[in-house]
């Protein structure tokens, strides 16, 4: 048996073919049965005249919506059929896996249950074309990322996810019993990317899982997410990291545009455009000034930082004034940045760091890192950290580590802004949050 994809049926007129897919709908009429069959390339109508084969008619009547089927039939032109002007005249049907009615929900109905319920039945939810497309686009984006990295001399790395010390502070840390001791799940590949700089790799990237014991219930946080990280050596400042990032991201957008722009318009109603370079840059001081003139007030506990409302306000401002969906916000105060961010030589209250906002959502944090061990140690002490757990990390900088910097980006956040998805739960294959560990 050779399978024909639904998109190729138009080339098989008057031939008998085998199609495999899911039953989207069945109209069981008095003398005819019409089945809408779906595979990942499209939809086709299959028709069966009951009197021609009563046994087959009986079988078809038992098939539940969303059953997986192998169907054989003749492809015939039929002008009245809306789906491509052709139909499959059924000769045989094999039920591979029946889906007894009622389904938890019908993925292609207009009347969908709430998201949490759909997440319980994620495999059914993912049968919607729109949802499948998110992951096709993600695949294209990741391939384009790798393409750019490889063309620019980067080495791929895979750092351990079971670690002995936190990299991003103790608050959002999952602990793990580890034989006679306690281990942690990696909050980022930060320390090991930097070790690669000390190892002389010069440019590295990693796409891998990141764990955060963040108890918040927001539309943009998960307890496990896919981090996209890069790190480069011999930089002069964080500006070099921003330049690398914007070129890399523009390449990713170009590839997604070339392959998916029409589908993105159809399925997500988004006009997908490749961003112009360079992205606008604002210092934190400038960002605050803009927020002030707009009358935006940060809650006191976010002093020196940006909250989601401030990010949205800055995103809207940059869109309006520069036409850009992206903006780098740079030179953040020491108080709200990690101890390993390098500080400005002429203004030690500020770090040489940046966030990238896309459509008003933070998608990346980056910085030049402090590579001088005595300065790094002093900065850790300054933040009140205990030095003992960081001992191995400090050792990376003892013997000739070059100046370096890099960034971390959340893959699902990128998908959110590419496709205007309101919730990160839609942009990830399986969501993990404080009260979701299944399926
Ligand atoms: P936020 O301020 O949104 O909580 P963060 O400053 O803690 O993020 P970083 O530690 O800088 O984030 O991580 C780098 C990137 O990883 C972020 O810009 C974001 O794209 C992504 N990211 C961070 N935390 C999460 C999370 N809990 N779920 C999904 N993506 C995340």
GROMACS .gro file of C-alpha atoms and ligand atoms in nm:
model
  470
    1UNK     CA    1   0.000   0.000   0.000
    2UNK     CA    2   0.137   0.339  -0.100
    3UNK     CA    3  -0.008   0.633   0.087
    4UNK     CA    4  -0.119   0.941  -0.107
    5UNK     CA    5  -0.126   1.271   0.080
    6UNK     CA    6  -0.446   1.469   0.047
    7UNK     CA    7  -0.268   1.766  -0.110
    8UNK     CA    8  -0.154   1.536  -0.397
    9UNK     CA    9  -0.495   1.391  -0.483
   10UNK     CA   10  -0.553   1.639  -0.766
   11UNK     CA   11  -0.273   1.467  -0.956
   12UNK     CA   12  -0.442   1.128  -0.918
   13UNK     CA   13  -0.774   1.189  -1.094
   14UNK     CA   14  -0.949   0.865  -1.197
   15UNK     CA   15  -0.694   0.655  -1.008
   16UNK     CA   16  -0.752   0.435  -0.706
   17UNK     CA   17  -0.546   0.556  -0.411
   18UNK     CA   18  -0.503   0.501  -0.038
   19UNK     CA   19  -0.539   0.793   0.200
   20UNK     CA   20  -0.468   0.788   0.575
   21UNK     CA   21  -0.605   1.036   0.823
   22UNK     CA   22  -0.869   1.126   1.077
   23UNK     CA   23  -1.244   1.144   1.037
   24UNK     CA   24  -1.330   1.510   1.084
   25UNK     CA   25  -1.703   1.476   1.017
   26UNK     CA   26  -1.944   1.209   0.900
   27UNK     CA   27  -2.274   1.288   0.731
   28UNK     CA   28  -2.466   0.962   0.729
   29UNK     CA   29  -2.760   1.021   0.493
   30UNK     CA   30  -3.033   0.797   0.362
   31UNK     CA   31  -2.851   0.672   0.056
   32UNK     CA   32  -2.508   0.835   0.081
   33UNK     CA   33  -2.236   0.874   0.340
   34UNK     CA   34  -1.997   1.169   0.326
   35UNK     CA   35  -1.679   1.167   0.530
   36UNK     CA   36  -1.446   1.463   0.566
   37UNK     CA   37  -1.098   1.318   0.606
   38UNK     CA   38  -0.802   1.516   0.736
   39UNK     CA   39  -0.432   1.448   0.711
   40UNK     CA   40  -0.155   1.697   0.784
   41UNK     CA   41  -0.168   1.823   0.425
   42UNK     CA   42  -0.538   1.906   0.401
   43UNK     CA   43  -0.898   1.789   0.389
   44UNK     CA   44  -1.084   1.575   0.139
   45UNK     CA   45  -1.441   1.457   0.104
   46UNK     CA   46  -1.488   1.083   0.075
   47UNK     CA   47  -1.825   0.956  -0.048
   48UNK     CA   48  -1.993   0.619  -0.026
   49UNK     CA   49  -2.315   0.501  -0.192
   50UNK     CA   50  -2.471   0.277   0.070
   51UNK     CA   51  -2.645   0.036  -0.167
   52UNK     CA   52  -2.317  -0.029  -0.354
   53UNK     CA   53  -2.167  -0.200  -0.047
   54UNK     CA   54  -2.407  -0.238   0.250
   55UNK     CA   55  -2.140  -0.403   0.463
   56UNK     CA   56  -1.906  -0.107   0.420
   57UNK     CA   57  -2.200   0.128   0.484
   58UNK     CA   58  -2.263  -0.043   0.816
   59UNK     CA   59  -1.897  -0.013   0.912
   60UNK     CA   60  -1.885   0.357   0.823
   61UNK     CA   61  -2.190   0.423   1.039
   62UNK     CA   62  -1.996   0.299   1.343
   63UNK     CA   63  -1.695   0.529   1.298
   64UNK     CA   64  -1.657   0.799   1.560
   65UNK     CA   65  -1.532   1.150   1.482
   66UNK     CA   66  -1.151   1.171   1.509
   67UNK     CA   67  -1.098   0.799   1.449
   68UNK     CA   68  -0.783   0.721   1.253
   69UNK     CA   69  -0.855   0.553   0.921
   70UNK     CA   70  -0.697   0.401   0.613
   71UNK     CA   71  -0.926   0.457   0.314
   72UNK     CA   72  -0.905   0.333  -0.041
   73UNK     CA   73  -1.105   0.476  -0.325
   74UNK     CA   74  -1.113   0.633  -0.667
   75UNK     CA   75  -1.035   1.003  -0.705
   76UNK     CA   76  -1.304   1.170  -0.916
   77UNK     CA   77  -1.358   1.530  -1.019
   78UNK     CA   78  -1.678   1.676  -0.875
   79UNK     CA   79  -1.739   2.045  -0.925
   80UNK     CA   80  -1.994   2.074  -0.645
   81UNK     CA   81  -1.748   1.959  -0.380
   82UNK     CA   82  -1.610   2.266  -0.203
   83UNK     CA   83  -1.290   2.094  -0.094
   84UNK     CA   84  -1.079   2.116  -0.410
   85UNK     CA   85  -1.351   2.007  -0.655
   86UNK     CA   86  -1.278   1.639  -0.612
   87UNK     CA   87  -1.386   1.350  -0.397
   88UNK     CA   88  -1.277   1.003  -0.305
   89UNK     CA   89  -1.531   0.734  -0.399
   90UNK     CA   90  -1.477   0.486  -0.123
   91UNK     CA   91  -1.403   0.122  -0.192
   92UNK     CA   92  -1.275   0.017   0.148
   93UNK     CA   93  -1.215   0.161   0.495
   94UNK     CA   94  -0.996   0.022   0.770
   95UNK     CA   95  -1.050   0.163   1.118
   96UNK     CA   96  -0.700   0.186   1.266
   97UNK     CA   97  -0.819   0.321   1.600
   98UNK     CA   98  -1.182   0.403   1.660
   99UNK     CA   99  -1.269   0.707   1.869
  100UNK     CA  100  -1.588   0.618   2.055
  101UNK     CA  101  -1.835   0.902   2.096
  102UNK     CA  102  -1.859   1.131   2.277
  103UNK     CA  103  -1.511   1.279   2.250
  104UNK     CA  104  -1.381   1.491   2.539
  105UNK     CA  105  -1.412   1.768   2.280
  106UNK     CA  106  -1.404   1.803   1.904
  107UNK     CA  107  -1.081   1.979   1.814
  108UNK     CA  108  -1.220   2.127   1.493
  109UNK     CA  109  -1.550   2.246   1.627
  110UNK     CA  110  -1.618   2.619   1.659
  111UNK     CA  111  -1.724   2.563   2.013
  112UNK     CA  112  -1.408   2.486   2.207
  113UNK     CA  113  -1.395   2.423   2.582
  114UNK     CA  114  -1.173   2.637   2.804
  115UNK     CA  115  -0.799   2.615   2.771
  116UNK     CA  116  -0.728   2.420   3.089
  117UNK     CA  117  -0.961   2.142   2.978
  118UNK     CA  118  -0.800   2.139   2.634
  119UNK     CA  119  -0.459   2.106   2.800
  120UNK     CA  120  -0.585   1.788   2.971
  121UNK     CA  121  -0.650   1.653   2.622
  122UNK     CA  122  -0.358   1.824   2.455
  123UNK     CA  123  -0.318   1.561   2.183
  124UNK     CA  124  -0.671   1.634   2.064
  125UNK     CA  125  -0.611   2.009   2.091
  126UNK     CA  126  -0.299   1.971   1.876
  127UNK     CA  127  -0.505   1.813   1.598
  128UNK     CA  128  -0.627   2.162   1.506
  129UNK     CA  129  -0.440   2.286   1.200
  130UNK     CA  130  -0.365   2.616   1.369
  131UNK     CA  131  -0.200   2.444   1.664
  132UNK     CA  132   0.002   2.208   1.451
  133UNK     CA  133   0.122   2.508   1.251
  134UNK     CA  134   0.270   2.670   1.563
  135UNK     CA  135   0.513   2.382   1.588
  136UNK     CA  136   0.591   2.375   1.217
  137UNK     CA  137   0.683   2.742   1.249
  138UNK     CA  138   0.887   2.670   1.560
  139UNK     CA  139   1.073   2.402   1.364
  140UNK     CA  140   1.151   2.650   1.086
  141UNK     CA  141   1.264   2.909   1.341
  142UNK     CA  142   1.498   2.668   1.519
  143UNK     CA  143   1.644   2.551   1.191
  144UNK     CA  144   1.707   2.911   1.088
  145UNK     CA  145   1.873   2.982   1.424
  146UNK     CA  146   2.111   2.692   1.374
  147UNK     CA  147   2.174   2.793   1.012
  148UNK     CA  148   2.288   3.139   1.124
  149UNK     CA  149   2.498   3.007   1.410
  150UNK     CA  150   2.673   2.754   1.189
  151UNK     CA  151   2.737   3.012   0.916
  152UNK     CA  152   2.892   3.237   1.181
  153UNK     CA  153   3.126   2.988   1.348
  154UNK     CA  154   2.928   2.895   1.660
  155UNK     CA  155   2.964   2.560   1.840
  156UNK     CA  156   2.657   2.382   1.976
  157UNK     CA  157   2.678   2.282   2.340
  158UNK     CA  158   2.470   2.069   2.576
  159UNK     CA  159   2.522   2.163   2.937
  160UNK     CA  160   2.413   1.952   3.236
  161UNK     CA  161   2.067   2.009   3.373
  162UNK     CA  162   2.148   1.852   3.709
  163UNK     CA  163   2.366   2.108   3.880
  164UNK     CA  164   2.531   2.165   4.215
  165UNK     CA  165   2.471   2.540   4.246
  166UNK     CA  166   2.205   2.787   4.133
  167UNK     CA  167   2.300   3.022   3.848
  168UNK     CA  168   2.015   3.272   3.883
  169UNK     CA  169   1.978   3.299   4.258
  170UNK     CA  170   1.813   3.071   4.510
  171UNK     CA  171   1.449   3.175   4.489
  172UNK     CA  172   1.331   2.992   4.178
  173UNK     CA  173   1.523   2.672   4.234
  174UNK     CA  174   1.399   2.313   4.213
  175UNK     CA  175   1.591   2.088   4.448
  176UNK     CA  176   1.648   1.724   4.380
  177UNK     CA  177   1.760   1.447   4.615
  178UNK     CA  178   2.090   1.332   4.469
  179UNK     CA  179   2.236   1.026   4.643
  180UNK     CA  180   2.390   1.156   4.965
  181UNK     CA  181   2.350   1.519   4.870
  182UNK     CA  182   2.113   1.772   4.713
  183UNK     CA  183   2.125   1.877   4.349
  184UNK     CA  184   1.927   2.141   4.158
  185UNK     CA  185   1.761   2.160   3.819
  186UNK     CA  186   1.943   2.411   3.599
  187UNK     CA  187   1.781   2.757   3.590
  188UNK     CA  188   1.985   2.841   3.279
  189UNK     CA  189   2.303   2.721   3.108
  190UNK     CA  190   2.464   3.047   3.218
  191UNK     CA  191   2.768   2.918   3.407
  192UNK     CA  192   2.848   2.650   3.150
  193UNK     CA  193   2.818   2.885   2.853
  194UNK     CA  194   3.072   3.100   3.029
  195UNK     CA  195   3.295   2.798   3.091
  196UNK     CA  196   3.292   2.746   2.713
  197UNK     CA  197   3.432   3.098   2.678
  198UNK     CA  198   3.707   3.009   2.928
  199UNK     CA  199   3.762   2.694   2.721
  200UNK     CA  200   3.831   2.906   2.414
  201UNK     CA  201   3.519   2.802   2.215
  202UNK     CA  202   3.466   3.173   2.138
  203UNK     CA  203   3.104   3.137   2.017
  204UNK     CA  204   2.851   2.886   2.147
  205UNK     CA  205   2.480   2.822   2.144
  206UNK     CA  206   2.246   2.587   2.323
  207UNK     CA  207   1.877   2.507   2.290
  208UNK     CA  208   1.766   2.315   2.595
  209UNK     CA  209   1.534   2.286   2.895
  210UNK     CA  210   1.539   2.543   3.172
  211UNK     CA  211   1.368   2.498   3.509
  212UNK     CA  212   1.227   2.772   3.729
  213UNK     CA  213   1.040   2.703   4.053
  214UNK     CA  214   0.837   3.016   3.990
  215UNK     CA  215   0.501   2.985   4.167
  216UNK     CA  216   0.336   3.257   3.959
  217UNK     CA  217   0.034   3.207   3.737
  218UNK     CA  218   0.089   3.438   3.443
  219UNK     CA  219   0.035   3.410   3.070
  220UNK     CA  220   0.413   3.411   3.008
  221UNK     CA  221   0.578   3.196   3.277
  222UNK     CA  222   0.632   2.821   3.293
  223UNK     CA  223   0.821   2.610   3.542
  224UNK     CA  224   0.998   2.435   3.255
  225UNK     CA  225   1.070   2.606   2.927
  226UNK     CA  226   1.302   2.579   2.630
  227UNK     CA  227   1.585   2.826   2.657
  228UNK     CA  228   1.777   2.949   2.357
  229UNK     CA  229   2.118   3.069   2.463
  230UNK     CA  230   2.423   3.212   2.295
  231UNK     CA  231   2.753   3.345   2.422
  232UNK     CA  232   3.043   3.511   2.240
  233UNK     CA  233   3.400   3.607   2.330
  234UNK     CA  234   3.626   3.905   2.267
  235UNK     CA  235   3.347   4.158   2.277
  236UNK     CA  236   3.399   4.525   2.353
  237UNK     CA  237   3.065   4.574   2.524
  238UNK     CA  238   2.706   4.451   2.541
  239UNK     CA  239   2.650   4.640   2.215
  240UNK     CA  240   2.837   4.360   2.032
  241UNK     CA  241   2.592   4.106   2.177
  242UNK     CA  242   2.293   4.317   2.069
  243UNK     CA  243   2.432   4.345   1.716
  244UNK     CA  244   2.481   3.968   1.691
  245UNK     CA  245   2.135   3.910   1.830
  246UNK     CA  246   1.949   4.140   1.595
  247UNK     CA  247   2.118   3.992   1.287
  248UNK     CA  248   2.045   3.642   1.408
  249UNK     CA  249   1.681   3.725   1.484
  250UNK     CA  250   1.630   3.901   1.149
  251UNK     CA  251   1.758   3.586   0.976
  252UNK     CA  252   1.509   3.375   1.174
  253UNK     CA  253   1.225   3.612   1.082
  254UNK     CA  254   1.328   3.607   0.717
  255UNK     CA  255   1.316   3.227   0.702
  256UNK     CA  256   0.982   3.209   0.884
  257UNK     CA  257   0.850   3.480   0.653
  258UNK     CA  258   0.963   3.298   0.337
  259UNK     CA  259   0.803   2.972   0.439
  260UNK     CA  260   0.497   3.069   0.643
  261UNK     CA  261   0.390   3.432   0.589
  262UNK     CA  262   0.071   3.335   0.401
  263UNK     CA  263  -0.028   3.065   0.649
  264UNK     CA  264   0.039   3.303   0.939
  265UNK     CA  265  -0.198   3.554   0.782
  266UNK     CA  266  -0.463   3.287   0.721
  267UNK     CA  267  -0.448   3.109   1.053
  268UNK     CA  268  -0.337   3.381   1.297
  269UNK     CA  269  -0.440   3.698   1.114
  270UNK     CA  270  -0.091   3.838   1.159
  271UNK     CA  271   0.093   4.037   0.892
  272UNK     CA  272   0.430   3.876   0.943
  273UNK     CA  273   0.713   4.113   0.855
  274UNK     CA  274   1.090   4.087   0.882
  275UNK     CA  275   1.214   4.351   1.128
  276UNK     CA  276   1.437   4.630   1.000
  277UNK     CA  277   1.786   4.667   1.152
  278UNK     CA  278   1.914   4.806   1.374
  279UNK     CA  279   1.648   4.765   1.643
  280UNK     CA  280   1.591   5.085   1.840
  281UNK     CA  281   1.785   5.106   2.168
  282UNK     CA  282   1.680   5.284   2.484
  283UNK     CA  283   1.878   5.315   2.802
  284UNK     CA  284   1.684   5.236   3.117
  285UNK     CA  285   1.710   5.604   3.204
  286UNK     CA  286   1.545   5.695   2.871
  287UNK     CA  287   1.284   5.423   2.918
  288UNK     CA  288   1.193   5.571   3.257
  289UNK     CA  289   1.168   5.915   3.107
  290UNK     CA  290   0.927   5.788   2.841
  291UNK     CA  291   0.716   5.607   3.101
  292UNK     CA  292   0.709   5.922   3.310
  293UNK     CA  293   0.587   6.139   3.024
  294UNK     CA  294   0.320   5.876   2.954
  295UNK     CA  295   0.210   5.888   3.315
  296UNK     CA  296   0.290   5.519   3.368
  297UNK     CA  297   0.361   5.443   3.735
  298UNK     CA  298   0.565   5.138   3.829
  299UNK     CA  299   0.463   4.967   4.151
  300UNK     CA  300   0.718   5.057   4.426
  301UNK     CA  301   0.844   4.696   4.454
  302UNK     CA  302   0.954   4.710   4.088
  303UNK     CA  303   1.178   5.014   4.139
  304UNK     CA  304   1.463   5.011   3.887
  305UNK     CA  305   1.291   4.730   3.695
  306UNK     CA  306   1.014   4.707   3.437
  307UNK     CA  307   0.684   4.533   3.500
  308UNK     CA  308   0.467   4.385   3.224
  309UNK     CA  309   0.261   4.705   3.197
  310UNK     CA  310   0.576   4.913   3.153
  311UNK     CA  311   0.702   4.668   2.888
  312UNK     CA  312   0.377   4.703   2.698
  313UNK     CA  313   0.385   5.082   2.724
  314UNK     CA  314   0.742   5.094   2.591
  315UNK     CA  315   0.655   4.849   2.313
  316UNK     CA  316   0.363   5.068   2.206
  317UNK     CA  317   0.580   5.382   2.223
  318UNK     CA  318   0.850   5.234   2.001
  319UNK     CA  319   0.595   5.099   1.756
  320UNK     CA  320   0.437   5.442   1.730
  321UNK     CA  321   0.757   5.645   1.709
  322UNK     CA  322   0.989   5.412   1.511
  323UNK     CA  323   0.750   5.157   1.357
  324UNK     CA  324   0.950   4.879   1.525
  325UNK     CA  325   0.812   4.573   1.705
  326UNK     CA  326   1.145   4.535   1.884
  327UNK     CA  327   1.338   4.750   2.127
  328UNK     CA  328   1.652   4.688   2.329
  329UNK     CA  329   1.635   4.837   2.678
  330UNK     CA  330   1.990   4.857   2.809
  331UNK     CA  331   2.207   4.970   3.102
  332UNK     CA  332   1.993   4.836   3.385
  333UNK     CA  333   2.061   4.926   3.750
  334UNK     CA  334   2.282   4.684   3.942
  335UNK     CA  335   2.005   4.621   4.195
  336UNK     CA  336   1.782   4.435   3.947
  337UNK     CA  337   2.049   4.241   3.756
  338UNK     CA  338   2.248   3.925   3.823
  339UNK     CA  339   2.581   3.956   4.006
  340UNK     CA  340   2.773   3.834   3.699
  341UNK     CA  341   2.665   4.124   3.476
  342UNK     CA  342   2.958   4.357   3.410
  343UNK     CA  343   2.918   4.708   3.549
  344UNK     CA  344   2.993   5.025   3.357
  345UNK     CA  345   3.348   5.142   3.438
  346UNK     CA  346   3.233   5.504   3.450
  347UNK     CA  347   2.904   5.435   3.627
  348UNK     CA  348   2.926   5.134   3.860
  349UNK     CA  349   2.557   5.164   3.949
  350UNK     CA  350   2.465   5.043   3.600
  351UNK     CA  351   2.521   4.707   3.434
  352UNK     CA  352   2.626   4.649   3.074
  353UNK     CA  353   2.309   4.455   3.015
  354UNK     CA  354   1.996   4.461   2.803
  355UNK     CA  355   1.652   4.310   2.761
  356UNK     CA  356   1.492   4.272   2.423
  357UNK     CA  357   1.121   4.350   2.417
  358UNK     CA  358   0.918   4.218   2.124
  359UNK     CA  359   0.569   4.364   2.086
  360UNK     CA  360   0.597   4.482   2.446
  361UNK     CA  361   0.696   4.143   2.593
  362UNK     CA  362   1.038   4.059   2.735
  363UNK     CA  363   1.183   3.781   2.525
  364UNK     CA  364   1.555   3.808   2.608
  365UNK     CA  365   1.799   3.911   2.875
  366UNK     CA  366   2.163   3.960   2.780
  367UNK     CA  367   2.479   4.125   2.905
  368UNK     CA  368   2.851   4.150   2.896
  369UNK     CA  369   2.969   3.924   3.179
  370UNK     CA  370   3.227   4.009   3.439
  371UNK     CA  371   3.532   3.795   3.353
  372UNK     CA  372   3.779   3.930   3.613
  373UNK     CA  373   3.755   3.692   3.906
  374UNK     CA  374   3.837   3.944   4.177
  375UNK     CA  375   3.572   4.188   4.047
  376UNK     CA  376   3.322   3.904   4.005
  377UNK     CA  377   3.382   3.787   4.362
  378UNK     CA  378   3.335   4.140   4.491
  379UNK     CA  379   3.008   4.172   4.297
  380UNK     CA  380   2.880   3.844   4.441
  381UNK     CA  381   2.962   3.965   4.793
  382UNK     CA  382   2.800   4.296   4.715
  383UNK     CA  383   2.478   4.107   4.633
  384UNK     CA  384   2.502   3.921   4.965
  385UNK     CA  385   2.571   3.585   4.802
  386UNK     CA  386   2.773   3.321   4.981
  387UNK     CA  387   3.089   3.241   4.790
  388UNK     CA  388   3.123   2.874   4.873
  389UNK     CA  389   2.858   2.738   4.629
  390UNK     CA  390   3.006   2.957   4.354
  391UNK     CA  391   3.361   2.829   4.400
  392UNK     CA  392   3.367   2.615   4.084
  393UNK     CA  393   3.213   2.896   3.881
  394UNK     CA  394   3.476   3.145   3.997
  395UNK     CA  395   3.745   2.896   3.896
  396UNK     CA  396   3.639   2.938   3.529
  397UNK     CA  397   3.787   3.287   3.537
  398UNK     CA  398   4.125   3.213   3.691
  399UNK     CA  399   4.334   3.129   3.387
  400UNK     CA  400   4.283   3.350   3.085
  401UNK     CA  401   3.908   3.384   3.032
  402UNK     CA  402   3.847   3.639   2.753
  403UNK     CA  403   3.591   3.921   2.778
  404UNK     CA  404   3.256   3.781   2.675
  405UNK     CA  405   2.881   3.823   2.680
  406UNK     CA  406   2.564   3.659   2.564
  407UNK     CA  407   2.193   3.620   2.602
  408UNK     CA  408   1.906   3.389   2.684
  409UNK     CA  409   1.577   3.385   2.499
  410UNK     CA  410   1.259   3.193   2.577
  411UNK     CA  411   1.156   2.995   2.268
  412UNK     CA  412   0.785   2.998   2.349
  413UNK     CA  413   0.790   3.373   2.415
  414UNK     CA  414   0.933   3.418   2.065
  415UNK     CA  415   0.646   3.213   1.922
  416UNK     CA  416   0.399   3.422   2.123
  417UNK     CA  417   0.515   3.745   1.962
  418UNK     CA  418   0.557   3.596   1.616
  419UNK     CA  419   0.197   3.472   1.609
  420UNK     CA  420   0.027   3.711   1.854
  421UNK     CA  421  -0.056   3.424   2.091
  422UNK     CA  422  -0.206   3.568   2.408
  423UNK     CA  423  -0.089   3.286   2.635
  424UNK     CA  424   0.235   3.087   2.655
  425UNK     CA  425   0.029   2.772   2.711
  426UNK     CA  426  -0.058   2.783   2.340
  427UNK     CA  427   0.303   2.826   2.235
  428UNK     CA  428   0.445   2.520   2.410
  429UNK     CA  429   0.392   2.153   2.330
  430UNK     CA  430   0.312   2.065   2.691
  431UNK     CA  431   0.275   2.332   2.956
  432UNK     CA  432   0.435   2.293   3.297
  433UNK     CA  433   0.319   2.524   3.575
  434UNK     CA  434   0.278   2.517   3.953
  435UNK     CA  435  -0.039   2.311   3.927
  436UNK     CA  436   0.018   2.125   3.602
  437UNK     CA  437   0.244   1.823   3.573
  438UNK     CA  438   0.027   1.620   3.337
  439UNK     CA  439  -0.016   1.492   3.076
  440LIG     P1  440   1.070   3.753   3.360
  440LIG     O1  441   1.118   3.888   3.408
  440LIG     O2  442   0.972   3.759   3.248
  440LIG     O3  443   1.026   3.663   3.473
  440LIG     P2  444   1.345   3.673   3.369
  440LIG     O4  445   1.406   3.809   3.375
  440LIG     O5  446   1.338   3.592   3.493
  440LIG     O6  447   1.200   3.680   3.299
  440LIG     P3  448   1.569   3.555   3.238
  440LIG     O7  449   1.617   3.483   3.359
  440LIG     O8  450   1.640   3.674   3.197
  440LIG     O9  451   1.416   3.589   3.256
  440LIG    O10  452   1.555   3.450   3.120
  440LIG     C1  453   1.579   3.480   2.983
  440LIG     C2  454   1.455   3.463   2.899
  440LIG    O11  455   1.395   3.337   2.924
  440LIG     C3  456   1.344   3.562   2.928
  440LIG    O12  457   1.366   3.683   2.860
  440LIG     C4  458   1.223   3.489   2.877
  440LIG    O13  459   1.214   3.495   2.735
  440LIG     C5  460   1.254   3.347   2.913
  440LIG     N1  461   1.192   3.309   3.040
  440LIG     C6  462   1.235   3.342   3.164
  440LIG     N2  463   1.158   3.288   3.258
  440LIG     C7  464   1.061   3.219   3.193
  440LIG     C8  465   0.953   3.139   3.236
  440LIG     N3  466   0.929   3.118   3.365
  440LIG     N4  467   0.876   3.081   3.142
  440LIG     C9  468   0.900   3.101   3.010
  440LIG     N5  469   1.003   3.173   2.963
  440LIG    C10  470   1.083   3.233   3.053
   0.00000   0.00000   0.00000
